[in-house]
JSON list of C-alpha atoms in Angstrom, two decimals:
[
{"chain": "A", "resi": 1, "resn": "UNK", "atom": "CA", "xyz": [-13.05, 127.28, -204.10]},
{"chain": "A", "resi": 2, "resn": "UNK", "atom": "CA", "xyz": [-9.46, 128.38, -206.00]},
{"chain": "A", "resi": 3, "resn": "UNK", "atom": "CA", "xyz": [-10.73, 131.54, -207.38]},
{"chain": "A", "resi": 4, "resn": "UNK", "atom": "CA", "xyz": [-8.40, 132.60, -210.66]},
{"chain": "A", "resi": 5, "resn": "UNK", "atom": "CA", "xyz": [-5.27, 130.37, -210.99]},
{"chain": "A", "resi": 6, "resn": "UNK", "atom": "CA", "xyz": [-2.32, 131.22, -212.91]},
{"chain": "A", "resi": 7, "resn": "UNK", "atom": "CA", "xyz": [0.77, 129.18, -214.09]},
{"chain": "A", "resi": 8, "resn": "UNK", "atom": "CA", "xyz": [3.58, 129.55, -214.31]},
{"chain": "A", "resi": 9, "resn": "UNK", "atom": "CA", "xyz": [4.26, 132.19, -211.67]},
{"chain": "A", "resi": 10, "resn": "UNK", "atom": "CA", "xyz": [7.94, 132.90, -212.93]},
{"chain": "A", "resi": 11, "resn": "UNK", "atom": "CA", "xyz": [9.28, 132.49, -216.14]},
{"chain": "A", "resi": 12, "resn": "UNK", "atom": "CA", "xyz": [12.33, 133.62, -218.13]},
{"chain": "A", "resi": 13, "resn": "UNK", "atom": "CA", "xyz": [12.36, 133.36, -221.85]},
{"chain": "A", "resi": 14, "resn": "UNK", "atom": "CA", "xyz": [15.04, 133.98, -224.53]},
{"chain": "A", "resi": 15, "resn": "UNK", "atom": "CA", "xyz": [14.04, 136.15, -227.88]},
{"chain": "A", "resi": 16, "resn": "UNK", "atom": "CA", "xyz": [12.15, 134.05, -230.06]},
{"chain": "A", "resi": 17, "resn": "UNK", "atom": "CA", "xyz": [10.98, 131.83, -228.09]},
{"chain": "A", "resi": 18, "resn": "UNK", "atom": "CA", "xyz": [7.18, 131.11, -227.30]},
{"chain": "A", "resi": 19, "resn": "UNK", "atom": "CA", "xyz": [5.01, 130.02, -224.48]},
{"chain": "A", "resi": 20, "resn": "UNK", "atom": "CA", "xyz": [1.77, 129.66, -222.93]},
{"chain": "A", "resi": 21, "resn": "UNK", "atom": "CA", "xyz": [0.56, 131.27, -220.04]},
{"chain": "A", "resi": 22, "resn": "UNK", "atom": "CA", "xyz": [-2.10, 129.37, -218.35]},
{"chain": "A", "resi": 23, "resn": "UNK", "atom": "CA", "xyz": [-5.38, 130.80, -216.40]},
{"chain": "A", "resi": 24, "resn": "UNK", "atom": "CA", "xyz": [-8.21, 128.70, -215.11]},
{"chain": "A", "resi": 25, "resn": "UNK", "atom": "CA", "xyz": [-11.20, 129.88, -213.04]},
{"chain": "A", "resi": 26, "resn": "UNK", "atom": "CA", "xyz": [-13.89, 127.82, -211.15]},
{"chain": "A", "resi": 27, "resn": "UNK", "atom": "CA", "xyz": [-16.36, 130.50, -210.31]},
{"chain": "A", "resi": 28, "resn": "UNK", "atom": "CA", "xyz": [-18.30, 129.73, -213.58]},
{"chain": "A", "resi": 29, "resn": "UNK", "atom": "CA", "xyz": [-17.49, 133.37, -214.57]},
{"chain": "A", "resi": 30, "resn": "UNK", "atom": "CA", "xyz": [-18.27, 134.27, -218.32]},
{"chain": "A", "resi": 31, "resn": "UNK", "atom": "CA", "xyz": [-15.94, 137.13, -218.80]},
{"chain": "A", "resi": 32, "resn": "UNK", "atom": "CA", "xyz": [-12.17, 136.62, -218.48]},
{"chain": "A", "resi": 33, "resn": "UNK", "atom": "CA", "xyz": [-9.35, 139.06, -219.43]},
{"chain": "A", "resi": 34, "resn": "UNK", "atom": "CA", "xyz": [-5.60, 139.20, -219.78]},
{"chain": "A", "resi": 35, "resn": "UNK", "atom": "CA", "xyz": [-3.97, 142.47, -218.76]},
{"chain": "A", "resi": 36, "resn": "UNK", "atom": "CA", "xyz": [-0.20, 143.22, -218.57]},
{"chain": "A", "resi": 37, "resn": "UNK", "atom": "CA", "xyz": [1.19, 145.63, -215.96]},
{"chain": "A", "resi": 38, "resn": "UNK", "atom": "CA", "xyz": [4.74, 146.96, -216.70]},
{"chain": "A", "resi": 39, "resn": "UNK", "atom": "CA", "xyz": [6.97, 148.01, -213.59]},
{"chain": "A", "resi": 40, "resn": "UNK", "atom": "CA", "xyz": [5.17, 150.82, -211.78]},
{"chain": "A", "resi": 41, "resn": "UNK", "atom": "CA", "xyz": [2.31, 151.30, -214.45]},
{"chain": "A", "resi": 42, "resn": "UNK", "atom": "CA", "xyz": [-1.21, 150.53, -214.42]},
{"chain": "A", "resi": 43, "resn": "UNK", "atom": "CA", "xyz": [-2.75, 147.56, -216.12]},
{"chain": "A", "resi": 44, "resn": "UNK", "atom": "CA", "xyz": [-3.42, 147.35, -220.01]},
{"chain": "A", "resi": 45, "resn": "UNK", "atom": "CA", "xyz": [-5.89, 144.84, -221.45]},
{"chain": "A", "resi": 46, "resn": "UNK", "atom": "CA", "xyz": [-4.36, 142.45, -223.95]},
{"chain": "A", "resi": 47, "resn": "UNK", "atom": "CA", "xyz": [-7.42, 140.25, -225.00]},
{"chain": "A", "resi": 48, "resn": "UNK", "atom": "CA", "xyz": [-10.66, 139.47, -223.63]},
{"chain": "A", "resi": 49, "resn": "UNK", "atom": "CA", "xyz": [-13.65, 137.15, -223.74]},
{"chain": "A", "resi": 50, "resn": "UNK", "atom": "CA", "xyz": [-17.27, 137.24, -222.73]},
{"chain": "A", "resi": 51, "resn": "UNK", "atom": "CA", "xyz": [-17.86, 133.34, -223.21]},
{"chain": "A", "resi": 52, "resn": "UNK", "atom": "CA", "xyz": [-16.45, 129.98, -224.29]},
{"chain": "A", "resi": 53, "resn": "UNK", "atom": "CA", "xyz": [-15.62, 130.59, -228.12]},
{"chain": "A", "resi": 54, "resn": "UNK", "atom": "CA", "xyz": [-15.60, 134.10, -228.35]},
{"chain": "A", "resi": 55, "resn": "UNK", "atom": "CA", "xyz": [-12.47, 136.35, -227.92]},
{"chain": "A", "resi": 56, "resn": "UNK", "atom": "CA", "xyz": [-11.60, 140.02, -229.04]},
{"chain": "A", "resi": 57, "resn": "UNK", "atom": "CA", "xyz": [-8.59, 142.00, -228.87]},
{"chain": "A", "resi": 58, "resn": "UNK", "atom": "CA", "xyz": [-8.07, 144.61, -225.94]},
{"chain": "A", "resi": 59, "resn": "UNK", "atom": "CA", "xyz": [-5.69, 147.77, -226.58]},
{"chain": "A", "resi": 60, "resn": "UNK", "atom": "CA", "xyz": [-2.22, 146.03, -226.56]},
{"chain": "A", "resi": 61, "resn": "UNK", "atom": "CA", "xyz": [-3.09, 142.60, -228.67]},
{"chain": "A", "resi": 62, "resn": "UNK", "atom": "CA", "xyz": [-0.03, 142.32, -230.89]},
{"chain": "A", "resi": 63, "resn": "UNK", "atom": "CA", "xyz": [2.47, 139.61, -230.43]},
{"chain": "A", "resi": 64, "resn": "UNK", "atom": "CA", "xyz": [0.05, 137.67, -228.39]},
{"chain": "A", "resi": 65, "resn": "UNK", "atom": "CA", "xyz": [-2.83, 135.25, -229.09]},
{"chain": "A", "resi": 66, "resn": "UNK", "atom": "CA", "xyz": [-5.78, 133.57, -227.15]},
{"chain": "A", "resi": 67, "resn": "UNK", "atom": "CA", "xyz": [-8.51, 130.75, -226.90]},
{"chain": "A", "resi": 68, "resn": "UNK", "atom": "CA", "xyz": [-11.20, 130.31, -225.19]},
{"chain": "A", "resi": 69, "resn": "UNK", "atom": "CA", "xyz": [-12.61, 126.69, -225.67]},
{"chain": "A", "resi": 70, "resn": "UNK", "atom": "CA", "xyz": [-14.14, 126.39, -222.28]},
{"chain": "A", "resi": 71, "resn": "UNK", "atom": "CA", "xyz": [-15.58, 128.54, -219.69]},
{"chain": "A", "resi": 72, "resn": "UNK", "atom": "CA", "xyz": [-12.85, 127.76, -217.12]},
{"chain": "A", "resi": 73, "resn": "UNK", "atom": "CA", "xyz": [-9.81, 128.02, -219.27]},
{"chain": "A", "resi": 74, "resn": "UNK", "atom": "CA", "xyz": [-8.43, 131.18, -221.09]},
{"chain": "A", "resi": 75, "resn": "UNK", "atom": "CA", "xyz": [-4.65, 130.58, -221.99]},
{"chain": "A", "resi": 76, "resn": "UNK", "atom": "CA", "xyz": [-2.48, 132.99, -223.45]},
{"chain": "A", "resi": 77, "resn": "UNK", "atom": "CA", "xyz": [-0.06, 132.29, -226.12]},
{"chain": "A", "resi": 78, "resn": "UNK", "atom": "CA", "xyz": [3.18, 134.50, -226.72]},
{"chain": "A", "resi": 79, "resn": "UNK", "atom": "CA", "xyz": [4.70, 133.83, -230.18]},
{"chain": "A", "resi": 80, "resn": "UNK", "atom": "CA", "xyz": [8.49, 134.98, -230.83]},
{"chain": "A", "resi": 81, "resn": "UNK", "atom": "CA", "xyz": [9.03, 136.57, -227.59]},
{"chain": "A", "resi": 82, "resn": "UNK", "atom": "CA", "xyz": [10.62, 140.09, -227.45]},
{"chain": "A", "resi": 83, "resn": "UNK", "atom": "CA", "xyz": [12.03, 142.06, -224.57]},
{"chain": "A", "resi": 84, "resn": "UNK", "atom": "CA", "xyz": [9.13, 144.65, -224.93]},
{"chain": "A", "resi": 85, "resn": "UNK", "atom": "CA", "xyz": [6.94, 141.40, -223.47]},
{"chain": "A", "resi": 86, "resn": "UNK", "atom": "CA", "xyz": [8.70, 141.64, -220.30]},
{"chain": "A", "resi": 87, "resn": "UNK", "atom": "CA", "xyz": [6.06, 142.08, -217.84]},
{"chain": "A", "resi": 88, "resn": "UNK", "atom": "CA", "xyz": [3.99, 140.78, -215.14]},
{"chain": "A", "resi": 89, "resn": "UNK", "atom": "CA", "xyz": [0.71, 139.36, -216.78]},
{"chain": "A", "resi": 90, "resn": "UNK", "atom": "CA", "xyz": [-2.68, 138.86, -214.78]},
{"chain": "A", "resi": 91, "resn": "UNK", "atom": "CA", "xyz": [-5.52, 136.97, -215.93]},
{"chain": "A", "resi": 92, "resn": "UNK", "atom": "CA", "xyz": [-8.98, 137.89, -214.28]},
{"chain": "A", "resi": 93, "resn": "UNK", "atom": "CA", "xyz": [-12.64, 136.90, -214.71]},
{"chain": "A", "resi": 94, "resn": "UNK", "atom": "CA", "xyz": [-15.82, 138.58, -213.92]},
{"chain": "A", "resi": 95, "resn": "UNK", "atom": "CA", "xyz": [-19.71, 137.57, -213.86]},
{"chain": "A", "resi": 96, "resn": "UNK", "atom": "CA", "xyz": [-21.93, 140.10, -214.87]},
{"chain": "A", "resi": 97, "resn": "UNK", "atom": "CA", "xyz": [-21.50, 143.57, -213.45]},
{"chain": "A", "resi": 98, "resn": "UNK", "atom": "CA", "xyz": [-19.63, 142.28, -210.52]},
{"chain": "A", "resi": 99, "resn": "UNK", "atom": "CA", "xyz": [-15.91, 143.32, -210.06]},
{"chain": "A", "resi": 100, "resn": "UNK", "atom": "CA", "xyz": [-13.09, 141.31, -211.21]},
{"chain": "A", "resi": 101, "resn": "UNK", "atom": "CA", "xyz": [-11.36, 138.59, -209.50]},
{"chain": "A", "resi": 102, "resn": "UNK", "atom": "CA", "xyz": [-7.61, 138.42, -210.48]},
{"chain": "A", "resi": 103, "resn": "UNK", "atom": "CA", "xyz": [-4.98, 135.79, -210.46]},
{"chain": "A", "resi": 104, "resn": "UNK", "atom": "CA", "xyz": [-1.88, 135.95, -208.61]},
{"chain": "A", "resi": 105, "resn": "UNK", "atom": "CA", "xyz": [0.11, 136.95, -211.83]},
{"chain": "A", "resi": 106, "resn": "UNK", "atom": "CA", "xyz": [2.83, 135.38, -214.05]},
{"chain": "A", "resi": 107, "resn": "UNK", "atom": "CA", "xyz": [6.25, 137.25, -213.88]},
{"chain": "A", "resi": 108, "resn": "UNK", "atom": "CA", "xyz": [7.98, 137.02, -217.47]},
{"chain": "A", "resi": 109, "resn": "UNK", "atom": "CA", "xyz": [11.32, 138.00, -218.33]},
{"chain": "A", "resi": 110, "resn": "UNK", "atom": "CA", "xyz": [12.40, 138.11, -221.89]},
{"chain": "A", "resi": 111, "resn": "UNK", "atom": "CA", "xyz": [16.21, 138.27, -222.41]},
{"chain": "B", "resi": 1, "resn": "UNK", "atom": "CA", "xyz": [-10.04, 155.96, -226.64]},
{"chain": "B", "resi": 2, "resn": "UNK", "atom": "CA", "xyz": [-11.29, 156.06, -223.26]},
{"chain": "B", "resi": 3, "resn": "UNK", "atom": "CA", "xyz": [-8.97, 157.73, -220.82]},
{"chain": "B", "resi": 4, "resn": "UNK", "atom": "CA", "xyz": [-9.07, 157.48, -217.06]},
{"chain": "B", "resi": 5, "resn": "UNK", "atom": "CA", "xyz": [-6.56, 159.52, -215.18]},
{"chain": "B", "resi": 6, "resn": "UNK", "atom": "CA", "xyz": [-5.72, 159.48, -211.18]},
{"chain": "B", "resi": 7, "resn": "UNK", "atom": "CA", "xyz": [-4.21, 161.96, -208.96]},
{"chain": "B", "resi": 8, "resn": "UNK", "atom": "CA", "xyz": [-1.88, 162.15, -207.46]},
{"chain": "B", "resi": 9, "resn": "UNK", "atom": "CA", "xyz": [0.29, 159.42, -208.76]},
{"chain": "B", "resi": 10, "resn": "UNK", "atom": "CA", "xyz": [2.18, 159.10, -205.47]},
{"chain": "B", "resi": 11, "resn": "UNK", "atom": "CA", "xyz": [1.08, 160.07, -202.02]},
{"chain": "B", "resi": 12, "resn": "UNK", "atom": "CA", "xyz": [3.37, 159.81, -198.56]},
{"chain": "B", "resi": 13, "resn": "UNK", "atom": "CA", "xyz": [1.50, 160.21, -195.74]},
{"chain": "B", "resi": 14, "resn": "UNK", "atom": "CA", "xyz": [1.93, 160.06, -191.90]},
{"chain": "B", "resi": 15, "resn": "UNK", "atom": "CA", "xyz": [0.32, 157.11, -190.36]},
{"chain": "B", "resi": 16, "resn": "UNK", "atom": "CA", "xyz": [-3.06, 158.64, -188.83]},
{"chain": "B", "resi": 17, "resn": "UNK", "atom": "CA", "xyz": [-3.41, 161.36, -191.35]},
{"chain": "B", "resi": 18, "resn": "UNK", "atom": "CA", "xyz": [-6.39, 161.09, -194.38]},
{"chain": "B", "resi": 19, "resn": "UNK", "atom": "CA", "xyz": [-5.63, 160.50, -197.70]},
{"chain": "B", "resi": 20, "resn": "UNK", "atom": "CA", "xyz": [-7.52, 161.03, -201.06]},
{"chain": "B", "resi": 21, "resn": "UNK", "atom": "CA", "xyz": [-7.03, 159.65, -204.58]},
{"chain": "B", "resi": 22, "resn": "UNK", "atom": "CA", "xyz": [-9.13, 161.00, -207.43]},
{"chain": "B", "resi": 23, "resn": "UNK", "atom": "CA", "xyz": [-10.05, 159.18, -210.85]},
{"chain": "B", "resi": 24, "resn": "UNK", "atom": "CA", "xyz": [-11.22, 161.23, -213.76]},
{"chain": "B", "resi": 25, "resn": "UNK", "atom": "CA", "xyz": [-12.97, 160.03, -216.92]},
{"chain": "B", "resi": 26, "resn": "UNK", "atom": "CA", "xyz": [-12.82, 161.57, -220.30]},
{"chain": "B", "resi": 27, "resn": "UNK", "atom": "CA", "xyz": [-16.37, 160.27, -220.84]},
{"chain": "B", "resi": 28, "resn": "UNK", "atom": "CA", "xyz": [-19.60, 159.11, -218.91]},
{"chain": "B", "resi": 29, "resn": "UNK", "atom": "CA", "xyz": [-19.09, 155.95, -217.11]},
{"chain": "B", "resi": 30, "resn": "UNK", "atom": "CA", "xyz": [-22.01, 153.47, -216.63]},
{"chain": "B", "resi": 31, "resn": "UNK", "atom": "CA", "xyz": [-20.22, 152.51, -213.33]},
{"chain": "B", "resi": 32, "resn": "UNK", "atom": "CA", "xyz": [-16.65, 152.56, -211.57]},
{"chain": "B", "resi": 33, "resn": "UNK", "atom": "CA", "xyz": [-14.85, 150.06, -209.65]},
{"chain": "B", "resi": 34, "resn": "UNK", "atom": "CA", "xyz": [-12.01, 150.46, -206.93]},
{"chain": "B", "resi": 35, "resn": "UNK", "atom": "CA", "xyz": [-9.08, 148.00, -206.62]},
{"chain": "B", "resi": 36, "resn": "UNK", "atom": "CA", "xyz": [-6.29, 147.90, -204.19]},
{"chain": "B", "resi": 37, "resn": "UNK", "atom": "CA", "xyz": [-3.00, 146.03, -205.17]},
{"chain": "B", "resi": 38, "resn": "UNK", "atom": "CA", "xyz": [-0.41, 145.64, -202.56]},
{"chain": "B", "resi": 39, "resn": "UNK", "atom": "CA", "xyz": [3.38, 145.63, -203.48]},
{"chain": "B", "resi": 40, "resn": "UNK", "atom": "CA", "xyz": [4.23, 142.69, -205.11]},
{"chain": "B", "resi": 41, "resn": "UNK", "atom": "CA", "xyz": [0.62, 141.09, -205.33]},
{"chain": "B", "resi": 42, "resn": "UNK", "atom": "CA", "xyz": [-2.47, 141.35, -207.63]},
{"chain": "B", "resi": 43, "resn": "UNK", "atom": "CA", "xyz": [-5.45, 144.14, -208.05]},
{"chain": "B", "resi": 44, "resn": "UNK", "atom": "CA", "xyz": [-8.08, 143.07, -205.28]},
{"chain": "B", "resi": 45, "resn": "UNK", "atom": "CA", "xyz": [-11.66, 144.44, -205.84]},
{"chain": "B", "resi": 46, "resn": "UNK", "atom": "CA", "xyz": [-12.77, 146.93, -203.33]},
{"chain": "B", "resi": 47, "resn": "UNK", "atom": "CA", "xyz": [-15.98, 148.00, -204.65]},
{"chain": "B", "resi": 48, "resn": "UNK", "atom": "CA", "xyz": [-18.39, 149.35, -207.44]},
{"chain": "B", "resi": 49, "resn": "UNK", "atom": "CA", "xyz": [-20.71, 152.58, -207.70]},
{"chain": "B", "resi": 50, "resn": "UNK", "atom": "CA", "xyz": [-23.23, 152.60, -210.18]},
{"chain": "B", "resi": 51, "resn": "UNK", "atom": "CA", "xyz": [-25.53, 155.55, -209.18]},
{"chain": "B", "resi": 52, "resn": "UNK", "atom": "CA", "xyz": [-25.17, 159.41, -209.94]},
{"chain": "B", "resi": 53, "resn": "UNK", "atom": "CA", "xyz": [-23.60, 161.11, -206.85]},
{"chain": "B", "resi": 54, "resn": "UNK", "atom": "CA", "xyz": [-23.33, 157.85, -205.04]},
{"chain": "B", "resi": 55, "resn": "UNK", "atom": "CA", "xyz": [-21.35, 157.34, -201.75]},
{"chain": "B", "resi": 56, "resn": "UNK", "atom": "CA", "xyz": [-20.44, 154.13, -200.15]},
{"chain": "B", "resi": 57, "resn": "UNK", "atom": "CA", "xyz": [-18.35, 153.35, -197.08]},
{"chain": "B", "resi": 58, "resn": "UNK", "atom": "CA", "xyz": [-16.05, 150.50, -196.18]},
{"chain": "B", "resi": 59, "resn": "UNK", "atom": "CA", "xyz": [-14.98, 151.10, -192.55]},
{"chain": "B", "resi": 60, "resn": "UNK", "atom": "CA", "xyz": [-12.56, 153.95, -192.84]},
{"chain": "B", "resi": 61, "resn": "UNK", "atom": "CA", "xyz": [-12.92, 154.15, -196.87]},
{"chain": "B", "resi": 62, "resn": "UNK", "atom": "CA", "xyz": [-15.18, 156.48, -198.55]},
{"chain": "B", "resi": 63, "resn": "UNK", "atom": "CA", "xyz": [-16.09, 156.25, -202.18]},
{"chain": "B", "resi": 64, "resn": "UNK", "atom": "CA", "xyz": [-17.80, 158.70, -204.21]},
{"chain": "B", "resi": 65, "resn": "UNK", "atom": "CA", "xyz": [-19.33, 158.76, -207.72]},
{"chain": "B", "resi": 66, "resn": "UNK", "atom": "CA", "xyz": [-20.01, 162.22, -208.76]},
{"chain": "B", "resi": 67, "resn": "UNK", "atom": "CA", "xyz": [-23.37, 163.20, -210.52]},
{"chain": "B", "resi": 68, "resn": "UNK", "atom": "CA", "xyz": [-22.03, 163.62, -214.05]},
{"chain": "B", "resi": 69, "resn": "UNK", "atom": "CA", "xyz": [-20.56, 159.90, -213.77]},
{"chain": "B", "resi": 70, "resn": "UNK", "atom": "CA", "xyz": [-16.98, 161.35, -215.01]},
{"chain": "B", "resi": 71, "resn": "UNK", "atom": "CA", "xyz": [-15.33, 161.47, -211.59]},
{"chain": "B", "resi": 72, "resn": "UNK", "atom": "CA", "xyz": [-14.91, 159.57, -208.63]},
{"chain": "B", "resi": 73, "resn": "UNK", "atom": "CA", "xyz": [-12.67, 159.70, -205.38]},
{"chain": "B", "resi": 74, "resn": "UNK", "atom": "CA", "xyz": [-11.37, 157.51, -202.70]},
{"chain": "B", "resi": 75, "resn": "UNK", "atom": "CA", "xyz": [-11.14, 158.77, -199.34]},
{"chain": "B", "resi": 76, "resn": "UNK", "atom": "CA", "xyz": [-9.04, 157.06, -196.61]},
{"chain": "B", "resi": 77, "resn": "UNK", "atom": "CA", "xyz": [-9.65, 158.51, -192.93]},
{"chain": "B", "resi": 78, "resn": "UNK", "atom": "CA", "xyz": [-6.72, 157.97, -190.56]},
{"chain": "B", "resi": 79, "resn": "UNK", "atom": "CA", "xyz": [-4.26, 155.98, -192.57]},
{"chain": "B", "resi": 80, "resn": "UNK", "atom": "CA", "xyz": [-2.75, 152.45, -191.29]},
{"chain": "B", "resi": 81, "resn": "UNK", "atom": "CA", "xyz": [0.34, 151.12, -192.34]},
{"chain": "B", "resi": 82, "resn": "UNK", "atom": "CA", "xyz": [-1.91, 148.01, -193.77]},
{"chain": "B", "resi": 83, "resn": "UNK", "atom": "CA", "xyz": [-3.34, 150.80, -196.36]},
{"chain": "B", "resi": 84, "resn": "UNK", "atom": "CA", "xyz": [-0.07, 150.70, -198.04]},
{"chain": "B", "resi": 85, "resn": "UNK", "atom": "CA", "xyz": [-0.28, 149.81, -201.91]},
{"chain": "B", "resi": 86, "resn": "UNK", "atom": "CA", "xyz": [-1.54, 151.21, -205.24]},
{"chain": "B", "resi": 87, "resn": "UNK", "atom": "CA", "xyz": [-5.11, 152.04, -205.60]},
{"chain": "B", "resi": 88, "resn": "UNK", "atom": "CA", "xyz": [-6.77, 152.01, -209.04]},
{"chain": "B", "resi": 89, "resn": "UNK", "atom": "CA", "xyz": [-10.04, 152.89, -210.19]},
{"chain": "B", "resi": 90, "resn": "UNK", "atom": "CA", "xyz": [-11.50, 151.48, -213.25]},
{"chain": "B", "resi": 91, "resn": "UNK", "atom": "CA", "xyz": [-14.22, 153.01, -215.32]},
{"chain": "B", "resi": 92, "resn": "UNK", "atom": "CA", "xyz": [-16.82, 150.93, -217.53]},
{"chain": "B", "resi": 93, "resn": "UNK", "atom": "CA", "xyz": [-18.55, 152.27, -220.45]},
{"chain": "B", "resi": 94, "resn": "UNK", "atom": "CA", "xyz": [-21.25, 150.00, -220.64]},
{"chain": "B", "resi": 95, "resn": "UNK", "atom": "CA", "xyz": [-21.98, 147.03, -222.69]},
{"chain": "B", "resi": 96, "resn": "UNK", "atom": "CA", "xyz": [-19.69, 144.22, -222.30]},
{"chain": "B", "resi": 97, "resn": "UNK", "atom": "CA", "xyz": [-18.03, 144.15, -218.69]},
{"chain": "B", "resi": 98, "resn": "UNK", "atom": "CA", "xyz": [-14.83, 145.48, -220.08]},
{"chain": "B", "resi": 99, "resn": "UNK", "atom": "CA", "xyz": [-13.13, 148.27, -217.71]},
{"chain": "B", "resi": 100, "resn": "UNK", "atom": "CA", "xyz": [-10.20, 150.84, -218.31]},
{"chain": "B", "resi": 101, "resn": "UNK", "atom": "CA", "xyz": [-7.97, 151.19, -215.50]},
{"chain": "B", "resi": 102, "resn": "UNK", "atom": "CA", "xyz": [-6.62, 154.45, -214.26]},
{"chain": "B", "resi": 103, "resn": "UNK", "atom": "CA", "xyz": [-3.17, 155.19, -213.90]},
{"chain": "B", "resi": 104, "resn": "UNK", "atom": "CA", "xyz": [-3.03, 154.40, -209.90]},
{"chain": "B", "resi": 105, "resn": "UNK", "atom": "CA", "xyz": [-2.15, 156.26, -206.69]},
{"chain": "B", "resi": 106, "resn": "UNK", "atom": "CA", "xyz": [0.64, 154.68, -204.92]},
{"chain": "B", "resi": 107, "resn": "UNK", "atom": "CA", "xyz": [0.21, 155.32, -201.17]},
{"chain": "B", "resi": 108, "resn": "UNK", "atom": "CA", "xyz": [3.01, 154.95, -198.82]},
{"chain": "B", "resi": 109, "resn": "UNK", "atom": "CA", "xyz": [2.42, 155.14, -194.77]},
{"chain": "B", "resi": 110, "resn": "UNK", "atom": "CA", "xyz": [5.04, 156.52, -192.62]},
{"chain": "B", "resi": 111, "resn": "UNK", "atom": "CA", "xyz": [4.92, 154.89, -189.31]}
]
């Protein structure tokens, strides 16, 4: 049981490039989330999904897109990367009212 | 929008001293969760409190959810170096399982 798996662990992007951060969970959780965490700061919700085919914006969605075609996968797409998107990205999942299980994160630098 | 603040932002304690972090919400919460994030790591779920006035213990950690369900606290008795990290509360207004993370309290334990 791997929990929540994120790839890649590290990435350096040039301004204007695009990439997809992968997230998959094997716990059959309905809810999935993407957060970003800037250095020394808290977690800000980018997008979330309550089930396959359903996604919704969090507090900082601009510059990102998501899709949820299966229960297991919740990729995050960055279009036209900007330095302001330099951050650590965490994917998480939960079932019902239970606590979140987080992946180990993707450390992204945009130069 | 919903605000969840934590105080203090930083705390340095001598090993063996007690530590408390406080979580304050601008609105009444349906439940509150606590997470620990080790340096360079990802948040790990510790506990969830649901009932008004609820108190839960995990070994040296005591969690409280005050009666009005706007405030919560985490108290660590006799800190150890393994307690080092950032402690986040996360408040849920209800409905979909989408929480707002607090600003976090970074704990440093001096041996």
